[in-house]
Coordinates of N, CA and C in Angstrom, one line a residue:
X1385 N 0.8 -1.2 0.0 CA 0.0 0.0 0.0 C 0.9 1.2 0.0
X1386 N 0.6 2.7 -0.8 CA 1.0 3.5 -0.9 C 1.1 4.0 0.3
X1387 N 2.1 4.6 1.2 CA 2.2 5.7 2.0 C 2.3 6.9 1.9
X1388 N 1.9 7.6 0.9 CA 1.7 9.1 0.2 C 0.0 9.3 0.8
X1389 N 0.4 10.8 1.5 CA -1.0 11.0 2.0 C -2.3 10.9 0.9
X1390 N -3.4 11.0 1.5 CA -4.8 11.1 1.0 C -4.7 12.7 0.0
X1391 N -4.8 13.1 0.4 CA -4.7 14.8 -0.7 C -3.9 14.5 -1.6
X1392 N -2.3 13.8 -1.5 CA -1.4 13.6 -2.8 C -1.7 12.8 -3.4
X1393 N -2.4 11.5 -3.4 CA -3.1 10.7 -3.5 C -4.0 10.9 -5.2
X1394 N -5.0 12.0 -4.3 CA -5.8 12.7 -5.4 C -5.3 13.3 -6.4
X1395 N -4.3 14.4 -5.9 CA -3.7 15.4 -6.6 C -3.0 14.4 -7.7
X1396 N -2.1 13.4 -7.3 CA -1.8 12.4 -8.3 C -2.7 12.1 -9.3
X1397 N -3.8 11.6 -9.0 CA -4.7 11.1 -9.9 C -5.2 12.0 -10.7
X1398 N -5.4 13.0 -10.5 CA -6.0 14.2 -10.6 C -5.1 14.5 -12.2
X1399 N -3.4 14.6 -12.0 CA -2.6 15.0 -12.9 C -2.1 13.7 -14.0
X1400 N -2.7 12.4 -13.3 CA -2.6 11.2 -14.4 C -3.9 11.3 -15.7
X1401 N -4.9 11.7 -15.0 CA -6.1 11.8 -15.5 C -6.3 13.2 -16.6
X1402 N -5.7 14.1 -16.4 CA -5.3 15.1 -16.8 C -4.8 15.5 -18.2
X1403 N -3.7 14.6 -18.3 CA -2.9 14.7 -19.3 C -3.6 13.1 -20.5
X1404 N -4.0 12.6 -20.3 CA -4.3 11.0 -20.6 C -5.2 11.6 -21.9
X1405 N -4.8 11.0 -23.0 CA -5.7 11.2 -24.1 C -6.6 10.4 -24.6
X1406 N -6.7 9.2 -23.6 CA -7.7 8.1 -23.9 C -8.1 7.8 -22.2
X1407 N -9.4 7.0 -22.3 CA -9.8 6.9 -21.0 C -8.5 6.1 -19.9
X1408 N -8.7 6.2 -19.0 CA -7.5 5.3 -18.1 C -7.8 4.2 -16.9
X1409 N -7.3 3.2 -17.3 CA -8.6 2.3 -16.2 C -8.0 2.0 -15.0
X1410 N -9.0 1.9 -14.3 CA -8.5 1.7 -12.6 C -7.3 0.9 -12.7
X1411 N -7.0 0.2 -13.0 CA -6.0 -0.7 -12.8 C -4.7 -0.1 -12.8
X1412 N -4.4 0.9 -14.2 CA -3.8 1.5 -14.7 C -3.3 2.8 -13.5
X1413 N -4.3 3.4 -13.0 CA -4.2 4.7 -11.7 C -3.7 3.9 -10.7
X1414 N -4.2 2.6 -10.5 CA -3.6 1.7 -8.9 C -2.2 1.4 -9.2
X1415 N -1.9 1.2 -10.0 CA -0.3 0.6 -10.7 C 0.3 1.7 -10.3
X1416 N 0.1 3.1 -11.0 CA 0.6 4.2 -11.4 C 1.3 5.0 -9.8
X1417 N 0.2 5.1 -8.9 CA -0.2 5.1 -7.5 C 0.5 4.1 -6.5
X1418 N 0.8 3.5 -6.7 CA 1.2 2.4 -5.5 C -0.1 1.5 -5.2
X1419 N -1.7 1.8 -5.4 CA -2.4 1.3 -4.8 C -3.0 -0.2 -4.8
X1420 N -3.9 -1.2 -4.6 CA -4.4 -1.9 -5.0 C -5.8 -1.4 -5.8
X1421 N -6.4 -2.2 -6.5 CA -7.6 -1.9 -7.5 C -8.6 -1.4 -6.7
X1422 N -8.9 -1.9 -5.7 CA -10.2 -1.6 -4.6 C -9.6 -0.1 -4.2
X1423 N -8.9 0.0 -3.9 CA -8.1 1.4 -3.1 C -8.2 2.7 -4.4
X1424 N -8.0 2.4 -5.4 CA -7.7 2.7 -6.6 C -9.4 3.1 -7.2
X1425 N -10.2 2.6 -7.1 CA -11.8 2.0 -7.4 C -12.2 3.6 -6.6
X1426 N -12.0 3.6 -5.1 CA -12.9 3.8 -4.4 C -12.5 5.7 -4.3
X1427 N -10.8 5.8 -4.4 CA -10.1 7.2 -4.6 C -11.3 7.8 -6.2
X1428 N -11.1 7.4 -6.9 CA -11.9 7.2 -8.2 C -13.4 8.4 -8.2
X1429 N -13.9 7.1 -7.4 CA -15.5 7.4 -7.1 C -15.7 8.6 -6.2
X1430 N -14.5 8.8 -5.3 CA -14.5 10.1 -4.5 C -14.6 11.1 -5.2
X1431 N -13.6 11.2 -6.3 CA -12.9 12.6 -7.0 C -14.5 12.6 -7.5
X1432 N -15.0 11.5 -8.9 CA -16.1 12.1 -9.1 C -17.5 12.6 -8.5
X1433 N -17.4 12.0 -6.9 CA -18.9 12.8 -6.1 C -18.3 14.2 -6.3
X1434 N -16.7 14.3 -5.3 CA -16.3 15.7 -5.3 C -16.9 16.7 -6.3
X1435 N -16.3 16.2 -7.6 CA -16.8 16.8 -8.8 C -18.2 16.9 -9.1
X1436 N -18.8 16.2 -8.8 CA -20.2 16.3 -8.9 C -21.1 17.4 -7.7
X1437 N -20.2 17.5 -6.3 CA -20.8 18.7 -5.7 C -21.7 17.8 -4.5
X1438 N -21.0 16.4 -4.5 CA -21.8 15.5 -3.4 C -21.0 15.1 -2.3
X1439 N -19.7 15.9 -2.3 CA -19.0 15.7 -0.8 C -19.4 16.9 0.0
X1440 N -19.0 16.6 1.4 CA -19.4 17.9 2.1 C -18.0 19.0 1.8
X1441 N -18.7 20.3 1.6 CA -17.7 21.5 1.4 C -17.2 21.3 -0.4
X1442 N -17.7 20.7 -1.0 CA -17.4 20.7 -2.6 C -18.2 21.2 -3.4
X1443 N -18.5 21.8 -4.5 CA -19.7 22.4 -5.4 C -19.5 21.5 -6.4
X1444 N -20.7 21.7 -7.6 CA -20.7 21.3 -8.7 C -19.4 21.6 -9.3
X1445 N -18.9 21.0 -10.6 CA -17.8 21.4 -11.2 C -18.2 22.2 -12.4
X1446 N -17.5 22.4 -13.3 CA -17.6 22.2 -14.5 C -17.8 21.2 -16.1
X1447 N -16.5 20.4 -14.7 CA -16.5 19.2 -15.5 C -16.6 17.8 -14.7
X1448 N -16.5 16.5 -14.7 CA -17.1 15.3 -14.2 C -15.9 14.4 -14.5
X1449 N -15.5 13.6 -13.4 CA -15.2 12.4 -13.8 C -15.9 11.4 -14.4
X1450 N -15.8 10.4 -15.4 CA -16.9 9.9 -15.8 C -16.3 8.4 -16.1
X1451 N -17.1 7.1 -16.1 CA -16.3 5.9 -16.5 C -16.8 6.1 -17.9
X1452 N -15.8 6.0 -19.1 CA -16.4 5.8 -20.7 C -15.5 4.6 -21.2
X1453 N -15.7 3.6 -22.2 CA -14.4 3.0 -23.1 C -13.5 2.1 -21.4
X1454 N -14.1 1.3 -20.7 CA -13.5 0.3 -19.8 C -12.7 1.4 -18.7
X1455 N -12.6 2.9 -18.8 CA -11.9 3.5 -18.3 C -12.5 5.0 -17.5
X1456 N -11.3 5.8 -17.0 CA -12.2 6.9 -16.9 C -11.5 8.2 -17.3
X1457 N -12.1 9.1 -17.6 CA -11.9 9.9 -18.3 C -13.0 11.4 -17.6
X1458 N -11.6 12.4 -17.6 CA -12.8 14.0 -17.5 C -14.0 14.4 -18.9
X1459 N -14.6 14.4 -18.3 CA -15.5 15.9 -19.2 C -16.1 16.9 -19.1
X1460 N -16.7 17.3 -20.1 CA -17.5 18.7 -19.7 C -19.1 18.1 -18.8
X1461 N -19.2 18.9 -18.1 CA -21.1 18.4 -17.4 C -22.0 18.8 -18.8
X1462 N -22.6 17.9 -18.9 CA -23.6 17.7 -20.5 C -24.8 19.2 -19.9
X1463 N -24.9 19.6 -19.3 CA -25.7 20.9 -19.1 C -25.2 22.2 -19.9
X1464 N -24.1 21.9 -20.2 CA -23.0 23.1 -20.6 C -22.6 22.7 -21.9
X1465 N -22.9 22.0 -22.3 CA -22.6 20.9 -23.9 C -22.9 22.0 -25.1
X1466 N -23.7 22.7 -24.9 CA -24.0 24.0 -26.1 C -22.9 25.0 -26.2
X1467 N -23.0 25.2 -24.9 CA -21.6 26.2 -24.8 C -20.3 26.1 -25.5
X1468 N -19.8 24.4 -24.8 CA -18.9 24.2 -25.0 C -18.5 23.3 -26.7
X1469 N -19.6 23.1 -27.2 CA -19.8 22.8 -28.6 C -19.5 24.0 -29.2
X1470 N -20.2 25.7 -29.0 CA -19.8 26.8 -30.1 C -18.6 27.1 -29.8
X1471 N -18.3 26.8 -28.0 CA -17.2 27.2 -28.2 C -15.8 26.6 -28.9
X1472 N -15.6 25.3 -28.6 CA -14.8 24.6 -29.6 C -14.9 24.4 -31.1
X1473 N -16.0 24.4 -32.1 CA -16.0 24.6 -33.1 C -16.0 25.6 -33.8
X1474 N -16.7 26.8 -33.2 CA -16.8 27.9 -33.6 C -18.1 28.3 -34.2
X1475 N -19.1 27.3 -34.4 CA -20.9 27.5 -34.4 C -20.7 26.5 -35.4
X1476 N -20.1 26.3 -36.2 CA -19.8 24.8 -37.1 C -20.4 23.7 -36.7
X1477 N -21.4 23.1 -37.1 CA -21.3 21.9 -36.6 C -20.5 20.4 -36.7
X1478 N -20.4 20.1 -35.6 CA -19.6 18.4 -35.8 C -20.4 17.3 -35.1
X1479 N -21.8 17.8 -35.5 CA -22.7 16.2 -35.4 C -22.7 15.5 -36.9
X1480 N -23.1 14.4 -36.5 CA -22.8 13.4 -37.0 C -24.1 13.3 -38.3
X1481 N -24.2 13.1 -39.4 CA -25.6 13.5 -40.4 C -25.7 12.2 -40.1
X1482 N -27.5 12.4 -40.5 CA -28.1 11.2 -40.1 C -28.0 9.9 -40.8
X1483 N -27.3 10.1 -42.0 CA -27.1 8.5 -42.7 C -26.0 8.3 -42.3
X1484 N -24.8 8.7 -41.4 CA -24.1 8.5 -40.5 C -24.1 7.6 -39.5
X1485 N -25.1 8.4 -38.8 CA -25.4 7.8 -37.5 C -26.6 6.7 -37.9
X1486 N -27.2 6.6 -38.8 CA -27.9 5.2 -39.0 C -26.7 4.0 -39.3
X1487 N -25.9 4.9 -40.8 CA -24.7 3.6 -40.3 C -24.2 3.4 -39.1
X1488 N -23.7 3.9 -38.3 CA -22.9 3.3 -36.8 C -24.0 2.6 -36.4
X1489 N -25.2 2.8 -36.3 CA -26.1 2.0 -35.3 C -26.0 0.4 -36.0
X1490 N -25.9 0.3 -37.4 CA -26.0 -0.8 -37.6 C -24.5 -1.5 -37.6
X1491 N -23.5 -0.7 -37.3 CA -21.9 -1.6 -37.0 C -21.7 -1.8 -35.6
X1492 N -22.7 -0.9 -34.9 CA -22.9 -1.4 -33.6 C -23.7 -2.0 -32.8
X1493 N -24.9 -2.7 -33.6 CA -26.1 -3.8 -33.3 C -25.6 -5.0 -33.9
X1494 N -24.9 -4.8 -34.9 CA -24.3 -6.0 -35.8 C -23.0 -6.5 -35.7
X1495 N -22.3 -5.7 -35.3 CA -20.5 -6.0 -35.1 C -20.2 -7.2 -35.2
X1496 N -19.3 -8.0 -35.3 CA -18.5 -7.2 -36.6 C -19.4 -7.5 -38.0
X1497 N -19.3 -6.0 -38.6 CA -19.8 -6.7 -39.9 C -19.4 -6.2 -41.2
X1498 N -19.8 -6.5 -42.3 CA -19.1 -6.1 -43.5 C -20.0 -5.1 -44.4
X1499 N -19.1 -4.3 -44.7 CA -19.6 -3.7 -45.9 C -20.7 -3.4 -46.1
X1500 N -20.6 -4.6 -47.3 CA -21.5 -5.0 -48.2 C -23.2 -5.5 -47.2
X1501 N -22.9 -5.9 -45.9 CA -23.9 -6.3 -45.2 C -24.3 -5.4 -44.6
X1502 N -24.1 -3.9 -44.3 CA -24.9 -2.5 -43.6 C -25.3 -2.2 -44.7
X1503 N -24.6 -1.8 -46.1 CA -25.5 -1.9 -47.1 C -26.9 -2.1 -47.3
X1504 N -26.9 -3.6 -47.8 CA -27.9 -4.2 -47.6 C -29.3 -4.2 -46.6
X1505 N -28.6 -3.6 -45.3 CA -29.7 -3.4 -44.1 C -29.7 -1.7 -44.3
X1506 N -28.9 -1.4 -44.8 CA -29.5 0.6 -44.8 C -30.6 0.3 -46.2
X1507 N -29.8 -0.2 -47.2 CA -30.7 -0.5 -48.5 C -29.9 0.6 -49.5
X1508 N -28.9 1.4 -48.9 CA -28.5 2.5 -50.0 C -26.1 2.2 -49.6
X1509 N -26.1 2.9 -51.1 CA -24.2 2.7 -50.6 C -23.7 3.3 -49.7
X1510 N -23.0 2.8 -48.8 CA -22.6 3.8 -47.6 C -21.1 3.8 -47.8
X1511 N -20.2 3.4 -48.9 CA -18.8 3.3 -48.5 C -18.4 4.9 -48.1
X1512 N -18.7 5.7 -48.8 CA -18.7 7.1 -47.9 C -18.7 7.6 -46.4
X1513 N -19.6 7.0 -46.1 CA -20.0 7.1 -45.0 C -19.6 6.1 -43.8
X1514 N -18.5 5.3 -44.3 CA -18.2 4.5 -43.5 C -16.6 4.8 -43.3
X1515 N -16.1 5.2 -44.7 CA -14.6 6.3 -44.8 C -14.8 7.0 -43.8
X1516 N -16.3 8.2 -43.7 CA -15.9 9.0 -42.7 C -16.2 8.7 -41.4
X1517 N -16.5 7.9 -41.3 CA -17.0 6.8 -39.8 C -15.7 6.3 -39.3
X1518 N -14.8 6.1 -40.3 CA -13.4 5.1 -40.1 C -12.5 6.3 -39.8
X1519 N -12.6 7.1 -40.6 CA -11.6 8.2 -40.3 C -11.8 9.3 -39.2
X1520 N -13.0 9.4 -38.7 CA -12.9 9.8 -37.6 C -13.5 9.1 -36.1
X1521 N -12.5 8.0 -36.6 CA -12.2 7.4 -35.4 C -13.5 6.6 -34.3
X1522 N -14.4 6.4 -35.2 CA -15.5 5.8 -34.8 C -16.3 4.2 -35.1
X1523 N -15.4 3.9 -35.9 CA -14.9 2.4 -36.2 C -14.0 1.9 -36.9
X1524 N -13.6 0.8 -36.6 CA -12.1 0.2 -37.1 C -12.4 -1.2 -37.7
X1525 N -11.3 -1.7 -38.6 CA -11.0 -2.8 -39.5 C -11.2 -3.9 -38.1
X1526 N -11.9 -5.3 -38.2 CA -11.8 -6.3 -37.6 C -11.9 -7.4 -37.8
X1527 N -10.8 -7.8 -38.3 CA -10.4 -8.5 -39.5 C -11.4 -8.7 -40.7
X1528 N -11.1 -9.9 -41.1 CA -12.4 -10.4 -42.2 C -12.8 -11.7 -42.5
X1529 N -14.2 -11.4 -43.5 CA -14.6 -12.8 -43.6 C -13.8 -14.3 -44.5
X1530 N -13.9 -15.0 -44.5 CA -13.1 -16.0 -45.5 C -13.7 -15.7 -47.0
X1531 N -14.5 -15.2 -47.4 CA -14.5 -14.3 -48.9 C -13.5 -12.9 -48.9
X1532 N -12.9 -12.8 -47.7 CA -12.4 -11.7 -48.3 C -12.6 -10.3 -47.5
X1533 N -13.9 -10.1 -47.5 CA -14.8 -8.5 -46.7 C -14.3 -8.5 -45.1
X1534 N -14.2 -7.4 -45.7 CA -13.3 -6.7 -44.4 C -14.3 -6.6 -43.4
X1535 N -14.6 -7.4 -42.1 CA -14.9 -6.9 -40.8 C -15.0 -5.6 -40.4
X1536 N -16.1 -4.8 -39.7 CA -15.8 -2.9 -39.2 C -16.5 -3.9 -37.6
X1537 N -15.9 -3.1 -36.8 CA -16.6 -3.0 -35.4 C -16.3 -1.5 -34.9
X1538 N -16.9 -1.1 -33.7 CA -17.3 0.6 -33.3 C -15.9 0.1 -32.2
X1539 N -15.6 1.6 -32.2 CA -14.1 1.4 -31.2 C -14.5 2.1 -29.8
X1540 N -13.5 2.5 -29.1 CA -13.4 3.3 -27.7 C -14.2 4.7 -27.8
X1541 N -13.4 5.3 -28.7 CA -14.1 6.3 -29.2 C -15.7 6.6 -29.5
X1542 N -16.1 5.2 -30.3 CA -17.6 5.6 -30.1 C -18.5 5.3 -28.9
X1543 N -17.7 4.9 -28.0 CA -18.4 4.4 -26.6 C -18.3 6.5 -25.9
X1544 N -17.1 6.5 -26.4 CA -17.1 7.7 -25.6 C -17.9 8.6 -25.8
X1545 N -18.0 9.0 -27.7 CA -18.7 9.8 -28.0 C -20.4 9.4 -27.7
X1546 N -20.4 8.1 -27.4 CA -21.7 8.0 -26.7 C -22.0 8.4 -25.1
X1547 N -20.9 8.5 -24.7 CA -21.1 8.6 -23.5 C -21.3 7.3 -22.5
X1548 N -20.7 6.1 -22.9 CA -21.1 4.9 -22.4 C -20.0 4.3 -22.0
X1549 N -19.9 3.1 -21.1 CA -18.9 2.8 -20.3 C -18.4 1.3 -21.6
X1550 N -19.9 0.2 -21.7 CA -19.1 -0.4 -22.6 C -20.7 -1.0 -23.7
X1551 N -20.6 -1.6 -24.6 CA -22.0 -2.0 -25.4 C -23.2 -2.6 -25.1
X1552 N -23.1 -2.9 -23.5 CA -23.9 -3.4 -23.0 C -24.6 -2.3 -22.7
X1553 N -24.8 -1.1 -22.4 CA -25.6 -0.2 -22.1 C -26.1 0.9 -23.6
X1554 N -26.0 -0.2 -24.6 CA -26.8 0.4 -25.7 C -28.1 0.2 -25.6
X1555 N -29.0 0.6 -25.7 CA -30.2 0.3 -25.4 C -31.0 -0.9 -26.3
X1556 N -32.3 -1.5 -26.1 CA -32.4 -2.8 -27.1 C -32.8 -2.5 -28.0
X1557 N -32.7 -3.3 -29.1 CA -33.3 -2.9 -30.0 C -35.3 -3.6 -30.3
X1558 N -35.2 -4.4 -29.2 CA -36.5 -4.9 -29.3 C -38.2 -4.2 -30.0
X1559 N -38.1 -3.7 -29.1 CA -39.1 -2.2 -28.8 C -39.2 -1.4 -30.3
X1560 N -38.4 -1.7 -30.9 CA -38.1 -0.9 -32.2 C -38.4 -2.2 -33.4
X1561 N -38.1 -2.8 -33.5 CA -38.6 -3.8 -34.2 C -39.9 -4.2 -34.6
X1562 N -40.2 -4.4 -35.9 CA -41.5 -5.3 -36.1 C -41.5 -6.3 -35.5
X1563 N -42.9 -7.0 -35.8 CA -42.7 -8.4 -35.1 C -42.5 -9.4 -35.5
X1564 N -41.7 -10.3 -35.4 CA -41.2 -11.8 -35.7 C -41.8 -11.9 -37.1
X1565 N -42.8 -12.1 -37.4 CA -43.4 -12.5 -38.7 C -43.0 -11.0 -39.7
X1566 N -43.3 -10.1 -39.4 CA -42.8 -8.8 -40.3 C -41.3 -8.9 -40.8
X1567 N -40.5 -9.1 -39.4 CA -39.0 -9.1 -39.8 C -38.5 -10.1 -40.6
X1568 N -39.3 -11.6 -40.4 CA -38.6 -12.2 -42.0 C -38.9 -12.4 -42.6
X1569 N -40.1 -11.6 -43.3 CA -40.3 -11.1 -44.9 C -39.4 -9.8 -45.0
X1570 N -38.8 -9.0 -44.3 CA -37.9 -7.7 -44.5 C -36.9 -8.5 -44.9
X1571 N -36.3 -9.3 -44.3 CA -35.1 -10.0 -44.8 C -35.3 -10.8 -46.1
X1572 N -36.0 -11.5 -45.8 CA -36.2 -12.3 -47.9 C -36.3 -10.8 -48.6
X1573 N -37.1 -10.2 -49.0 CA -37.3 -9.3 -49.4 C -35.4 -8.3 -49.6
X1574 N -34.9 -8.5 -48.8 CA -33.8 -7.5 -48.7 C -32.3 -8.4 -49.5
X1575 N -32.7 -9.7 -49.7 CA -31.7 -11.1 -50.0 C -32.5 -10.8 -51.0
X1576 N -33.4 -11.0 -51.6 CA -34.2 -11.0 -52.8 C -33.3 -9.8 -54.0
X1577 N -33.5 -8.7 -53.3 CA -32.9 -7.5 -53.7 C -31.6 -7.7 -54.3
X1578 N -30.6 -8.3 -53.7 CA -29.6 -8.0 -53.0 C -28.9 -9.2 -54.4
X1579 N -29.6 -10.1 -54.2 CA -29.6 -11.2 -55.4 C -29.7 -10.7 -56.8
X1580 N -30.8 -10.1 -57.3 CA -31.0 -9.3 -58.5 C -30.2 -8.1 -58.4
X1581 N -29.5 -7.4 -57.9 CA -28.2 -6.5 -57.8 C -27.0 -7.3 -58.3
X1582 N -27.1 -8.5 -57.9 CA -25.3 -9.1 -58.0 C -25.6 -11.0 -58.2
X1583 N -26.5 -10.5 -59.8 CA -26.7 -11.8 -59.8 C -25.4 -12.8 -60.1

């Protein structure tokens, strides 16, 4: 166990977490620290009540510790997200256009998958859109199939830009679906297509 007081402790963590350009996972702060994981866990969960304005004598912050991508990482408090959107872009937008973000949902309900197979389930060509999905850093090559087609799965980054810890807290897709009987006529129908395209 570390013998470095409780305040330097923090202030440590504080200046690991700081500089880190990707999230940093507890393991990683305990190592870094002297601590064990549990010891490491619990320093963690302090900084972010602090930051959140839930210790005694602490206020709201600015910004939040947050778990994103297996790790943790600072941000802005999403109440201030406008602000801090004009202010970093400059009124520009860098959301994401919607046949974008339809493709990610389906490299992220489907992972790993190919190409030619979000295609097929958007119904229109997306290699555009999947360039700019790849190039900014929102999914990556995962390997491929034995024809050849390159595997995409969604990386750290799009956990973060979701704001989520890991894919288990994507929400279901149940609720959004037709029912059993609807969905596999969409699919013959979609194979049907897909057939007379590339006979």
């Amino acid at each position: 166990m570390n013998d470095v007081a409780e305040p330097q402790l923090r202030s440590a963590a504080e200046a690991i977490l700081i500089v880190a350009d990707e999230p940093v996972t507890t393991s990683a702060i305990a190592e870094a620290l002297g601590l064990d994981e549990r010891a490491a866990e619990e320093l963690l969960d302090d900084l972010a009540a602090e930051y959140r304005g839930e210790t005694p004598g602490s206020r709201p912050h600015g910004f939040l510790l947050r778990r994103a991508a297996g790790g943790w990482r600072f941000a802005s408090v999403p109440e201030h997200a406008d602000l801090v959107e004009q202010f970093v872009i400059g009124g520009a937008t860098a959301r994401l256009s919607q046949a974008a973000l339809e493709t990610l949902a389906v490299v992220a309900y489907r992972q790993p998958v190919t190409r030619g197979r979000v295609a097929m389930i958007r119904g229109v060509n997306v290699d555009g859109v999947m360039r700019t999905l790849h190039a900014r850093g929102l999914i990556e090559e995962a390997g491929a199939e034995t024809s050849g087609a390159i595997l995409y799965r969604t990386t750290g980054e799009f956990l973060e830009y979701l704001g989520i810890n890991s894919l288990d807290e994507l929400p279901p897709l149940a609720p959004y679906l037709p029912r059993v009987e609807a969905l596999g006529e969409i699919v013959e129908q979609a194979e049907e297509t897909a057939v007379r395209r590339n006979p």
